[in-house]
Coordinates of N, CA, C and O in Angstrom, one line a residue:
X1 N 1.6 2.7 -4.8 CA 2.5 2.0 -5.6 C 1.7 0.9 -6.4 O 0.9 0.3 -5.7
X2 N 1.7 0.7 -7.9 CA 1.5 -0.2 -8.3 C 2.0 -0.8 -8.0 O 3.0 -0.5 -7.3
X3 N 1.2 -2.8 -8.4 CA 2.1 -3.9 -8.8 C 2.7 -4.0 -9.7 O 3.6 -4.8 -9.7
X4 N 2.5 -3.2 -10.7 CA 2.7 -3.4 -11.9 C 4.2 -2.4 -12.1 O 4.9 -2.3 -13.1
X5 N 4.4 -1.9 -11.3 CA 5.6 -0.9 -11.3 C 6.7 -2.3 -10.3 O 7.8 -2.7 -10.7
X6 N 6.1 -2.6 -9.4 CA 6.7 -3.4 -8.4 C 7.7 -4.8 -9.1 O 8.8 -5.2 -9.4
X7 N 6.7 -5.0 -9.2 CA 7.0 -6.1 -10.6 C 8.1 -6.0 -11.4 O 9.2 -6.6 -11.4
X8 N 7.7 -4.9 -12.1 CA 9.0 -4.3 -13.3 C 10.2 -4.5 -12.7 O 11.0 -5.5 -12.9
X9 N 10.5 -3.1 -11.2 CA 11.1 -3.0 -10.3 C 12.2 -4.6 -10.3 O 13.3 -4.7 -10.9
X10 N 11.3 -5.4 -9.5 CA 11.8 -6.8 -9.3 C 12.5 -7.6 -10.6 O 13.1 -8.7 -10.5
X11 N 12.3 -7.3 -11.3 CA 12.3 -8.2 -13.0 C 13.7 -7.3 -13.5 O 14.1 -7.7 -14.6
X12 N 14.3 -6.3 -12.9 CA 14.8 -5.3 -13.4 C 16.3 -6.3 -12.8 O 17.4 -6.5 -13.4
X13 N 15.9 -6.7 -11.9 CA 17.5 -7.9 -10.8 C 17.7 -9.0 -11.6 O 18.8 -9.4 -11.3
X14 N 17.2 -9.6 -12.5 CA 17.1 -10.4 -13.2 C 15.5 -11.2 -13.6 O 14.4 -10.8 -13.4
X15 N 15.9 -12.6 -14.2 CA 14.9 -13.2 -14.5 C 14.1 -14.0 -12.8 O 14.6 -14.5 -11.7
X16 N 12.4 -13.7 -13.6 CA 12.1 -14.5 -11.9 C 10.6 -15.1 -12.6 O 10.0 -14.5 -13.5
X17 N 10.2 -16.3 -12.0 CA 8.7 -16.4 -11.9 C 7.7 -16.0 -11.1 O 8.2 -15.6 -10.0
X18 N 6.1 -16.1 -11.1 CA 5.7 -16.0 -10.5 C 5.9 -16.1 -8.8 O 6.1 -15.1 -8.3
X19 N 5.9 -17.2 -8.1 CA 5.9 -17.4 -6.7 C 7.1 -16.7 -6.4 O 7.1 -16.2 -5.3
X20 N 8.1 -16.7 -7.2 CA 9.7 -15.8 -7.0 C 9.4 -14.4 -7.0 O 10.1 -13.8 -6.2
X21 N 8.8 -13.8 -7.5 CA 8.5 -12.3 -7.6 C 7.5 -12.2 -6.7 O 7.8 -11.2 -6.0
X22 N 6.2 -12.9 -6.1 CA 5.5 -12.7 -5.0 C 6.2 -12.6 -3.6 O 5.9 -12.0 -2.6
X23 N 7.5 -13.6 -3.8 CA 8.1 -13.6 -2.2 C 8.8 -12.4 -2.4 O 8.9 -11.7 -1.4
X24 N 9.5 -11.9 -3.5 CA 10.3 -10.9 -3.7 C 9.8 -9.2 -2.9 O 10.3 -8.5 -2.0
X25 N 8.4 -9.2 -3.9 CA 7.6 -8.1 -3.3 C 7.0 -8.1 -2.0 O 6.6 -7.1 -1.4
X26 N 6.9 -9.5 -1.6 CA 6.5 -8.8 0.0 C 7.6 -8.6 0.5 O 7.7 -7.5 1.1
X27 N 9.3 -9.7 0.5 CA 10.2 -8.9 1.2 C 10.8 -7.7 0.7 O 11.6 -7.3 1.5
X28 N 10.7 -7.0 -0.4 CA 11.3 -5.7 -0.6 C 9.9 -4.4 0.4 O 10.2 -3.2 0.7
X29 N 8.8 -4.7 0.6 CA 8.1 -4.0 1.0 C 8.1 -4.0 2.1 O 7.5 -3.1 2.7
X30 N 8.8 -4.8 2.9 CA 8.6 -5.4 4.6 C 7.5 -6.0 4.8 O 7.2 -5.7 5.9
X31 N 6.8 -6.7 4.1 CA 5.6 -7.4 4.4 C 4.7 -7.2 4.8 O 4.0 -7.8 5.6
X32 N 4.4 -5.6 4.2 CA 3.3 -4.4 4.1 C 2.1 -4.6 3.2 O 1.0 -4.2 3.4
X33 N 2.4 -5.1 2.3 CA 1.6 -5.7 1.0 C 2.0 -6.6 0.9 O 3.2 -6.9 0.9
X34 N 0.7 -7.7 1.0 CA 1.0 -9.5 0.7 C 0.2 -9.0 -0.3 O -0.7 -8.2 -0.3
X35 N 1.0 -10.2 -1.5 CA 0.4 -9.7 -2.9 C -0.3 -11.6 -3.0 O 0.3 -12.5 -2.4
X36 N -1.4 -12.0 -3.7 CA -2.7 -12.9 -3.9 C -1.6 -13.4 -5.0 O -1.0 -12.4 -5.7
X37 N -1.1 -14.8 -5.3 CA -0.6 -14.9 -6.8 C -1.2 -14.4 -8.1 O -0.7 -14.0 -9.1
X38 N -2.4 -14.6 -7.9 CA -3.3 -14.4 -9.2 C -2.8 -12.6 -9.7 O -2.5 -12.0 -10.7
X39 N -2.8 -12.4 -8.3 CA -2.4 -10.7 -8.9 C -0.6 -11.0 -9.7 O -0.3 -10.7 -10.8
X40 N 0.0 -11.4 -8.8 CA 0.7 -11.8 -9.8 C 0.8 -12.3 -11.4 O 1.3 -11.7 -12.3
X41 N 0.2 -13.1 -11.3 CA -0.1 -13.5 -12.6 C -0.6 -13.0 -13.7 O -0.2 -13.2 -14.8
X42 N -2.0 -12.1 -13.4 CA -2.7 -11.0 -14.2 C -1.8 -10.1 -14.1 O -2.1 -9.2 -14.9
X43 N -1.0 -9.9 -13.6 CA -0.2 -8.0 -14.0 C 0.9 -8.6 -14.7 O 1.0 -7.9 -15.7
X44 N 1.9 -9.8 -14.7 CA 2.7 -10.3 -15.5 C 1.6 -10.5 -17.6 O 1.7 -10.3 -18.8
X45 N 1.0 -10.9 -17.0 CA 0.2 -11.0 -18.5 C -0.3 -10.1 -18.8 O -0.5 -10.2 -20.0
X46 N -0.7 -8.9 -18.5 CA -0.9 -7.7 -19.1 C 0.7 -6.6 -18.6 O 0.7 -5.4 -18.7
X47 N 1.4 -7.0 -18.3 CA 2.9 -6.6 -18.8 C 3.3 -7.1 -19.7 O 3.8 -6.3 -20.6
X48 N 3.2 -8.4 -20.0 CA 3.6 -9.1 -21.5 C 2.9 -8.5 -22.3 O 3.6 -7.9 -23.2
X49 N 1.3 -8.4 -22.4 CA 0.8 -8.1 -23.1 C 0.8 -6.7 -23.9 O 0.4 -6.3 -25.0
X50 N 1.6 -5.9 -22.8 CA 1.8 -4.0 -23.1 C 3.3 -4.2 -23.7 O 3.7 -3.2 -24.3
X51 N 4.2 -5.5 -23.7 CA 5.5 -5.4 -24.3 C 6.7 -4.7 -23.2 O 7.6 -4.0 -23.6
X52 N 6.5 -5.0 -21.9 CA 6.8 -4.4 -20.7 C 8.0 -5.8 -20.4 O 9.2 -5.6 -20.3
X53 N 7.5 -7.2 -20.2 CA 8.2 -7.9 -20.0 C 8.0 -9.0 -21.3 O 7.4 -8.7 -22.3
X54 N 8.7 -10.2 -21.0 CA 8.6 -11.3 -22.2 C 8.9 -12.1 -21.2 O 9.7 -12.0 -20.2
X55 N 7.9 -13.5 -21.7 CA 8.1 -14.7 -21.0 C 9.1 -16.1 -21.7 O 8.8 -16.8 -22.6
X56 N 10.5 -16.2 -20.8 CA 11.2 -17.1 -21.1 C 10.5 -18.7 -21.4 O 9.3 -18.8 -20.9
X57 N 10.9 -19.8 -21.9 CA 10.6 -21.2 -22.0 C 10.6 -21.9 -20.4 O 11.5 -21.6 -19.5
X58 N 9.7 -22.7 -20.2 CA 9.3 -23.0 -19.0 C 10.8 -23.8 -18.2 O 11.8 -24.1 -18.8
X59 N 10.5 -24.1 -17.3 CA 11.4 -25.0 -16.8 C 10.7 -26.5 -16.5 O 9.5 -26.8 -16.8
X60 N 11.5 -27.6 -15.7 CA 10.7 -28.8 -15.7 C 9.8 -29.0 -14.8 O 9.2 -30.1 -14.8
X61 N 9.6 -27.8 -13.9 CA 8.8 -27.9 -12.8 C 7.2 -26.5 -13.6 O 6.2 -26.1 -13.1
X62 N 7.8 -26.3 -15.1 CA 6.6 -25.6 -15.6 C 6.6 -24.3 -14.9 O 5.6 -23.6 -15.0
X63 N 7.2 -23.9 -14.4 CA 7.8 -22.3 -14.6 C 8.5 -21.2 -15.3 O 9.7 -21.1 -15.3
X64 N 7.7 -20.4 -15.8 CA 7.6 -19.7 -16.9 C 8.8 -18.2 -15.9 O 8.4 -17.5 -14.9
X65 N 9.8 -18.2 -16.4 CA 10.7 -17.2 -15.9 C 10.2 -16.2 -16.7 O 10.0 -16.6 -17.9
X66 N 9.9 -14.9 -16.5 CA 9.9 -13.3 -17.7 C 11.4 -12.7 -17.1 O 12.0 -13.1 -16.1
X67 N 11.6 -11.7 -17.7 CA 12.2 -10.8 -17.6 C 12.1 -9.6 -18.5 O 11.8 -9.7 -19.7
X68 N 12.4 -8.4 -18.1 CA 11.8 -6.9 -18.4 C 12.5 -6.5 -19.3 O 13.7 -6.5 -19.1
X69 N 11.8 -6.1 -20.8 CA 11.7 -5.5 -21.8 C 12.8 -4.2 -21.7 O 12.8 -3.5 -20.7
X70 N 13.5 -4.0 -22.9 CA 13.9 -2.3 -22.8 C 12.6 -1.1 -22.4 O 12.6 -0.2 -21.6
X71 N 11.2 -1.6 -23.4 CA 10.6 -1.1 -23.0 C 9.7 -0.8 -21.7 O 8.9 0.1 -21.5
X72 N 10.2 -2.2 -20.8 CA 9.9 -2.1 -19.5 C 10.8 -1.2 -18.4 O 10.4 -0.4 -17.6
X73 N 11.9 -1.4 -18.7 CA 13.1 -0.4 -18.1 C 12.5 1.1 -18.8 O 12.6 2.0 -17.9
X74 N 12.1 1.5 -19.7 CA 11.6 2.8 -19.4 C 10.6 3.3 -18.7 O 10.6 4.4 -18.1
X75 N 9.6 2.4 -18.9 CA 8.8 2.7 -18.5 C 9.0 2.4 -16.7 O 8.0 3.0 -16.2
X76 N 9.7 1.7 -15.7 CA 10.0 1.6 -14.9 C 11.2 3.4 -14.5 O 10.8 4.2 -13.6
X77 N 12.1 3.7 -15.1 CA 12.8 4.6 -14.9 C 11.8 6.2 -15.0 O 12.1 7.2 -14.4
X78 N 10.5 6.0 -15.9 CA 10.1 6.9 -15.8 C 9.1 7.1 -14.4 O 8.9 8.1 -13.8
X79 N 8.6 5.6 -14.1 CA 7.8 5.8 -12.6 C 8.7 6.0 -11.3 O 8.2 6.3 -10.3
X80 N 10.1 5.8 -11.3 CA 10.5 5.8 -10.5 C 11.3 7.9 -10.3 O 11.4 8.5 -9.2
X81 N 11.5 8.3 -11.2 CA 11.2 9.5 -11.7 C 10.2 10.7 -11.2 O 10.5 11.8 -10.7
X82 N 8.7 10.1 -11.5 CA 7.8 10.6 -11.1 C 7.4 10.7 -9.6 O 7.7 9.9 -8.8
X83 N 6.6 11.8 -9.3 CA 6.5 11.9 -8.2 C 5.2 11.2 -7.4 O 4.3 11.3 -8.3
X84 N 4.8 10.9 -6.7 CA 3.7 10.5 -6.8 C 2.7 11.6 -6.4 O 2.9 12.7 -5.8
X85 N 1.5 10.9 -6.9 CA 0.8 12.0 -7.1 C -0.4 12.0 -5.7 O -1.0 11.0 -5.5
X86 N -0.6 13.0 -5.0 CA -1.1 13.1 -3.6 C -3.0 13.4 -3.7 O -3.8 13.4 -2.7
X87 N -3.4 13.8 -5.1 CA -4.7 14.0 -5.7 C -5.3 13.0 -5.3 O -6.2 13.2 -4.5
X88 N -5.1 11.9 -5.6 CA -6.2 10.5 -5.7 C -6.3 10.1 -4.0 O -7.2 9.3 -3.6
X89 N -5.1 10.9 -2.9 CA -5.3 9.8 -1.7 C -6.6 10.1 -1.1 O -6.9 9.3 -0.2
X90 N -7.4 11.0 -1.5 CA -8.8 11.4 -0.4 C -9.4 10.1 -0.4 O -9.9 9.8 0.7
X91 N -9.5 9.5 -1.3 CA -10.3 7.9 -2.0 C -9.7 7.0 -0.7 O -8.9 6.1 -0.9
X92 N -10.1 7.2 0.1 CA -9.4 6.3 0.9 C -11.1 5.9 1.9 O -12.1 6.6 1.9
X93 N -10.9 5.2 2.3 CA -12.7 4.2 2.8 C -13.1 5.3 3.9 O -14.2 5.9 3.9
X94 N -11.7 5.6 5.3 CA -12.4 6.4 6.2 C -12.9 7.9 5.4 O -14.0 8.5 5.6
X95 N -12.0 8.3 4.8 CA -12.5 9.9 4.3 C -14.1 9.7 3.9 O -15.0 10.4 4.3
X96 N -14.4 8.5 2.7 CA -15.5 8.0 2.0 C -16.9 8.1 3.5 O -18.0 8.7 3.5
X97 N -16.1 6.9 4.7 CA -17.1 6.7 5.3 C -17.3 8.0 5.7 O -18.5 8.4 5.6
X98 N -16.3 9.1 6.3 CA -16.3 10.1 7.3 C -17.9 11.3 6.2 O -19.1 11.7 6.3
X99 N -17.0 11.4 5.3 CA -17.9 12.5 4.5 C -19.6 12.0 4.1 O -20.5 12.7 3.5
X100 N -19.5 10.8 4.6 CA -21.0 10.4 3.8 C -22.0 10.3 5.6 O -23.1 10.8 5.8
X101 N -21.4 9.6 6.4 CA -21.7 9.6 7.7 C -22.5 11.2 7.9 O -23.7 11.3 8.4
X102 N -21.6 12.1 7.5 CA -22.1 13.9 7.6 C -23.0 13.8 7.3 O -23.6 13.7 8.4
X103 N -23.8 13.7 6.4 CA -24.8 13.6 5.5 C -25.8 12.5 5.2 O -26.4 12.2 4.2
X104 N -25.8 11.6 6.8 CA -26.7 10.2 6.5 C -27.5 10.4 8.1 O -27.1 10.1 9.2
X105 N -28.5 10.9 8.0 CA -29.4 11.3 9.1 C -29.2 10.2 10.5 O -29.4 10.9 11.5
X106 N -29.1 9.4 10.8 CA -28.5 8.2 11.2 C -27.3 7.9 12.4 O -27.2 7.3 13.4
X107 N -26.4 8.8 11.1 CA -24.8 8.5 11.5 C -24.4 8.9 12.6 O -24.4 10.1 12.9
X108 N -24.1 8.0 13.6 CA -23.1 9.1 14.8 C -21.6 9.6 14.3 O -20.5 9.1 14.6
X109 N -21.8 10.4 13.6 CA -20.3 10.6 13.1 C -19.6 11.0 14.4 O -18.5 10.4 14.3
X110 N -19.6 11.5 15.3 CA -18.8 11.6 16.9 C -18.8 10.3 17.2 O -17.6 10.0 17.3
X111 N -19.5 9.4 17.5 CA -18.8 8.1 17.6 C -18.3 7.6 17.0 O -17.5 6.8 17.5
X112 N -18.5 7.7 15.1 CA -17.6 6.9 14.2 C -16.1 7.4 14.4 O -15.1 6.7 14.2
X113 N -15.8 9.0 14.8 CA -14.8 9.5 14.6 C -13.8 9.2 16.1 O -12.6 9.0 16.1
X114 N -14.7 9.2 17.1 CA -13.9 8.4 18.3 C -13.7 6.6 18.0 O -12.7 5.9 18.0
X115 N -14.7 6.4 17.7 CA -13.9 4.6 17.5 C -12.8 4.7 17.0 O -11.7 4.3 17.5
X116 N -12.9 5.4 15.9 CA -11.3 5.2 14.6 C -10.0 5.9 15.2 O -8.9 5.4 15.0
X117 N -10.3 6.9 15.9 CA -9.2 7.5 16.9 C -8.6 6.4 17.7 O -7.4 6.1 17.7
X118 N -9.6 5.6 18.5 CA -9.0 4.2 19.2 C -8.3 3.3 18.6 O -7.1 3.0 18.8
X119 N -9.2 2.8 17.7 CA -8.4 1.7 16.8 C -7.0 2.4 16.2 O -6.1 1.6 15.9
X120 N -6.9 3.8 15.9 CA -5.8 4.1 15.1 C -4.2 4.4 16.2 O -3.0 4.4 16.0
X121 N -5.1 4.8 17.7 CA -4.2 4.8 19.0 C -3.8 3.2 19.0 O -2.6 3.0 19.0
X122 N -4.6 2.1 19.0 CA -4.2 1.0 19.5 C -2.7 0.2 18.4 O -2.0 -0.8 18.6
X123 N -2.9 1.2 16.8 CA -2.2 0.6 16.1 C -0.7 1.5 16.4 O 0.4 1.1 16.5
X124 N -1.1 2.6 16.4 CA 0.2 3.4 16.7 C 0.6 3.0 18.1 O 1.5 3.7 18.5
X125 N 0.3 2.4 18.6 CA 1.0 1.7 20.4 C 1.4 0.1 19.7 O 2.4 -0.6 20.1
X126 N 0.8 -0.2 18.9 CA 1.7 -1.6 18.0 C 2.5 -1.9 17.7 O 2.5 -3.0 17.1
X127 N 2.9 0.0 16.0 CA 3.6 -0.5 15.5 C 5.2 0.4 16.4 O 6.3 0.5 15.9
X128 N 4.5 1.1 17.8 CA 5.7 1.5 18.2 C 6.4 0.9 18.7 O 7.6 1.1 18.9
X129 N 5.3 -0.5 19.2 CA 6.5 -1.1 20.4 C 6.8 -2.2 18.9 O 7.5 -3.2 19.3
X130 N 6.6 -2.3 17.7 CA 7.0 -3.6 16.4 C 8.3 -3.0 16.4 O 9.2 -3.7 16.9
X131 N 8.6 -1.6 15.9 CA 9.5 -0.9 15.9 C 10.7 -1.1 16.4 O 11.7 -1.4 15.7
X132 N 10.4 -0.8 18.6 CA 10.9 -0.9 19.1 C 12.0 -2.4 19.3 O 13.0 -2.5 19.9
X133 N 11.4 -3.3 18.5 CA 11.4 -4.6 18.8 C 12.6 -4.6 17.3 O 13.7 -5.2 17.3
X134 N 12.2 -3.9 16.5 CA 12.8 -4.2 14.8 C 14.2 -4.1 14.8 O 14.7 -4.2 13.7
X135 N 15.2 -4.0 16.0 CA 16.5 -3.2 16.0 C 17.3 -4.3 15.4 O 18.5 -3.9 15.2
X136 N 17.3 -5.6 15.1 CA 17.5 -6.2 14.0 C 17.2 -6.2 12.5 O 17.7 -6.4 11.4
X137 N 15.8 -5.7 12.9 CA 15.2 -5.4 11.4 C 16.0 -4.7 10.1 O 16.3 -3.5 10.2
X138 N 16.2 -5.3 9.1 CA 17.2 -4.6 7.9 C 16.3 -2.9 7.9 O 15.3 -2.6 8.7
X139 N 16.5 -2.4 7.4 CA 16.5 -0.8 6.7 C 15.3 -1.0 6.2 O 14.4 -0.5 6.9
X140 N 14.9 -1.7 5.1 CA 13.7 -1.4 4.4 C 12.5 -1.6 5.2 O 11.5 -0.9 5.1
X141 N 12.7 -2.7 6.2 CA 11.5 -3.3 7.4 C 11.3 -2.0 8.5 O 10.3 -1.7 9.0
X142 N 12.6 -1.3 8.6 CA 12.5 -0.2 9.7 C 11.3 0.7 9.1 O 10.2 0.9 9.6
X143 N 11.8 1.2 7.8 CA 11.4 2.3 6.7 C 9.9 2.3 6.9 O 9.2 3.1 7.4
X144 N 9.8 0.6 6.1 CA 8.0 0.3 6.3 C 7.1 1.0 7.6 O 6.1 1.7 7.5
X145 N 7.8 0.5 8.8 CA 7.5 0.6 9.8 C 7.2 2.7 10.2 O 6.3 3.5 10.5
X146 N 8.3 2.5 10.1 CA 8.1 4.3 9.9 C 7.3 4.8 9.2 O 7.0 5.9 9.6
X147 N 6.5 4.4 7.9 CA 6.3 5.1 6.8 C 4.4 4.7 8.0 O 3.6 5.4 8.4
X148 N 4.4 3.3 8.0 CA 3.0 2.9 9.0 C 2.7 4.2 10.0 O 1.7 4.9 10.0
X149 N 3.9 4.0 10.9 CA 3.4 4.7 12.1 C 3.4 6.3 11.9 O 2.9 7.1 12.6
X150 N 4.0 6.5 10.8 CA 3.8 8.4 10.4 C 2.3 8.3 9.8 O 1.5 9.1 10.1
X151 N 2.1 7.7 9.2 CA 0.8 8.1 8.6 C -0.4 7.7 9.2 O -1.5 8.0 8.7
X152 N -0.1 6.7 10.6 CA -1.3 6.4 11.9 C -1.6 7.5 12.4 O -2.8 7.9 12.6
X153 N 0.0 8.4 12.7 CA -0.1 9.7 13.4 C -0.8 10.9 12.9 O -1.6 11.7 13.3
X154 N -0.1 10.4 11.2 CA -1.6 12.0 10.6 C -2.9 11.5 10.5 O -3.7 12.3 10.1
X155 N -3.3 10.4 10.8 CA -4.7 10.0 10.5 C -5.3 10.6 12.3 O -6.5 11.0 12.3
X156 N -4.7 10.5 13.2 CA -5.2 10.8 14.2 C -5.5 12.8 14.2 O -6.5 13.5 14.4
X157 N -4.2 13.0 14.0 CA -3.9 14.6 13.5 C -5.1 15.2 12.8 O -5.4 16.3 13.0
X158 N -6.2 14.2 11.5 CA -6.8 14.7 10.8 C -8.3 14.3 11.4 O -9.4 14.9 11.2
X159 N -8.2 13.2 12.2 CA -9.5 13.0 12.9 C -10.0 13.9 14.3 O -11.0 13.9 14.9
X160 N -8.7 14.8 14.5 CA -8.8 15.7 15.7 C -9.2 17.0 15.2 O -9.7 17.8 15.9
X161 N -8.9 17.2 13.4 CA -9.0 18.6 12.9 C -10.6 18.1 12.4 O -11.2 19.1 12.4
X162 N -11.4 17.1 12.1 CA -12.3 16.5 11.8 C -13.3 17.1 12.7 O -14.3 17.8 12.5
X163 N -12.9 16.6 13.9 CA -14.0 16.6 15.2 C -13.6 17.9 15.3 O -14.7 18.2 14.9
X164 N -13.0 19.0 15.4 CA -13.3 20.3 16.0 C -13.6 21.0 14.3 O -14.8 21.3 14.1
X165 N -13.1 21.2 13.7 CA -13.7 21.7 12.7 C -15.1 21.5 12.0 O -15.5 22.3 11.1
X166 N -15.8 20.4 12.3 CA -16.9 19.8 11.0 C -17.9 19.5 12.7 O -19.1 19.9 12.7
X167 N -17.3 19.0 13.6 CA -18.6 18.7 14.4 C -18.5 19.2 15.4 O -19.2 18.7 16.3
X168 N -17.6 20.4 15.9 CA -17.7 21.4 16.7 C -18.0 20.7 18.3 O -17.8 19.5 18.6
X169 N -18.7 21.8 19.2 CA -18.9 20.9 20.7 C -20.3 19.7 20.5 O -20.8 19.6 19.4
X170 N -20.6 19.4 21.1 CA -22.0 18.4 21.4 C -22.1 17.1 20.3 O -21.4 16.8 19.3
X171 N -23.2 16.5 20.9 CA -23.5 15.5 19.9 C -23.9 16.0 18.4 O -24.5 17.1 18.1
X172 N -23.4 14.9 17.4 CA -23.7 15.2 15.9 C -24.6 14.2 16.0 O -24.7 13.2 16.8
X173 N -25.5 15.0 14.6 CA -26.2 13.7 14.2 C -26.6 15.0 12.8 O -26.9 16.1 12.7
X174 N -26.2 13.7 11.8 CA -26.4 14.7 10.3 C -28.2 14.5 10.1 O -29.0 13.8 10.7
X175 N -28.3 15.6 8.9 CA -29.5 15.5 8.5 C -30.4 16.9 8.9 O -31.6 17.0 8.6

């Protein structure tokens, strides 16, 4: 997800400023993404800047309200439309570290690939018992939570096809 889609999203409920749209997007996300204000701020100014939003007259506390352009609502209705796209996720740090580890004379890739199995066990025993815990939690907080602990589980699923596929029985060591 962009911010910059998130944003629109948010601006789409009405008019909001800065620190109003940061609290907005962490609580519509479940407080999966804490968003830096500055990020805030640079994606509102290059939204203004693309003609996506426009920025209202300040208030007395010098907050600048935007709210979203027609041409932001299209462009919002068309991301929301689209599917996302599953090409770019390989870019992710472990695949990066896992595939370069292969090929760095050095690497214990069998131990890099057992640590990350632990740490990714110790997060899926987390967010099962967060979960467990969430039965107050509104809908979107559950969702997050679910969407976390499903994709802990395929990271384990792919670090298990990792180790028997690529490093077979015994110690590795690339090179």
């Amino acid at each position: 997800m962009s911010i910059r889609h998130g944003l629109l999203a948010l601006l789409d409920r009405g008019p909001m400023h800065g620190y109003q749209l940061r609290a907005a997007f962490e609580e519509a996300t479940g407080g999966a993404w804490p968003l830096n204000i500055g990020q805030v701020y640079t994606t509102l100014s290059r939204l203004e800047r693309d003609g996506l939003v426009c920025a209202l007259a300040g208030n007395a506390a010098r907050q600048r309200p935007f709210v979203i352009t027609d041409a932001g609502r299209d462009a919002l209705t068309t991301w929301f439309s689209s599917p996302v796209s599953r090409v770019d996720q390989g870019r992710d740090e472990l695949t990066v570290k896992i595939a370069l580890a292969l090929s760095t004379p050095r690497a214990d890739v069998r131990g890099l690939v057992a640590a990350q199995r632990a740490a990714t066990l110790d997060a899926v025993r987390e967010l099962t018992r967060a979960r467990a815990r969430s039965a107050d939690v509104d809908r979107v907080g559950r969702l997050v939570l679910d969407a976390m602990l499903f994709r802990a589980e395929a990271e384990i699923r792919w670090l298990d096809h990792c180790e028997t596929s690529l490093l077979g029985p015994g110690p590795v060591r690339a090179g």
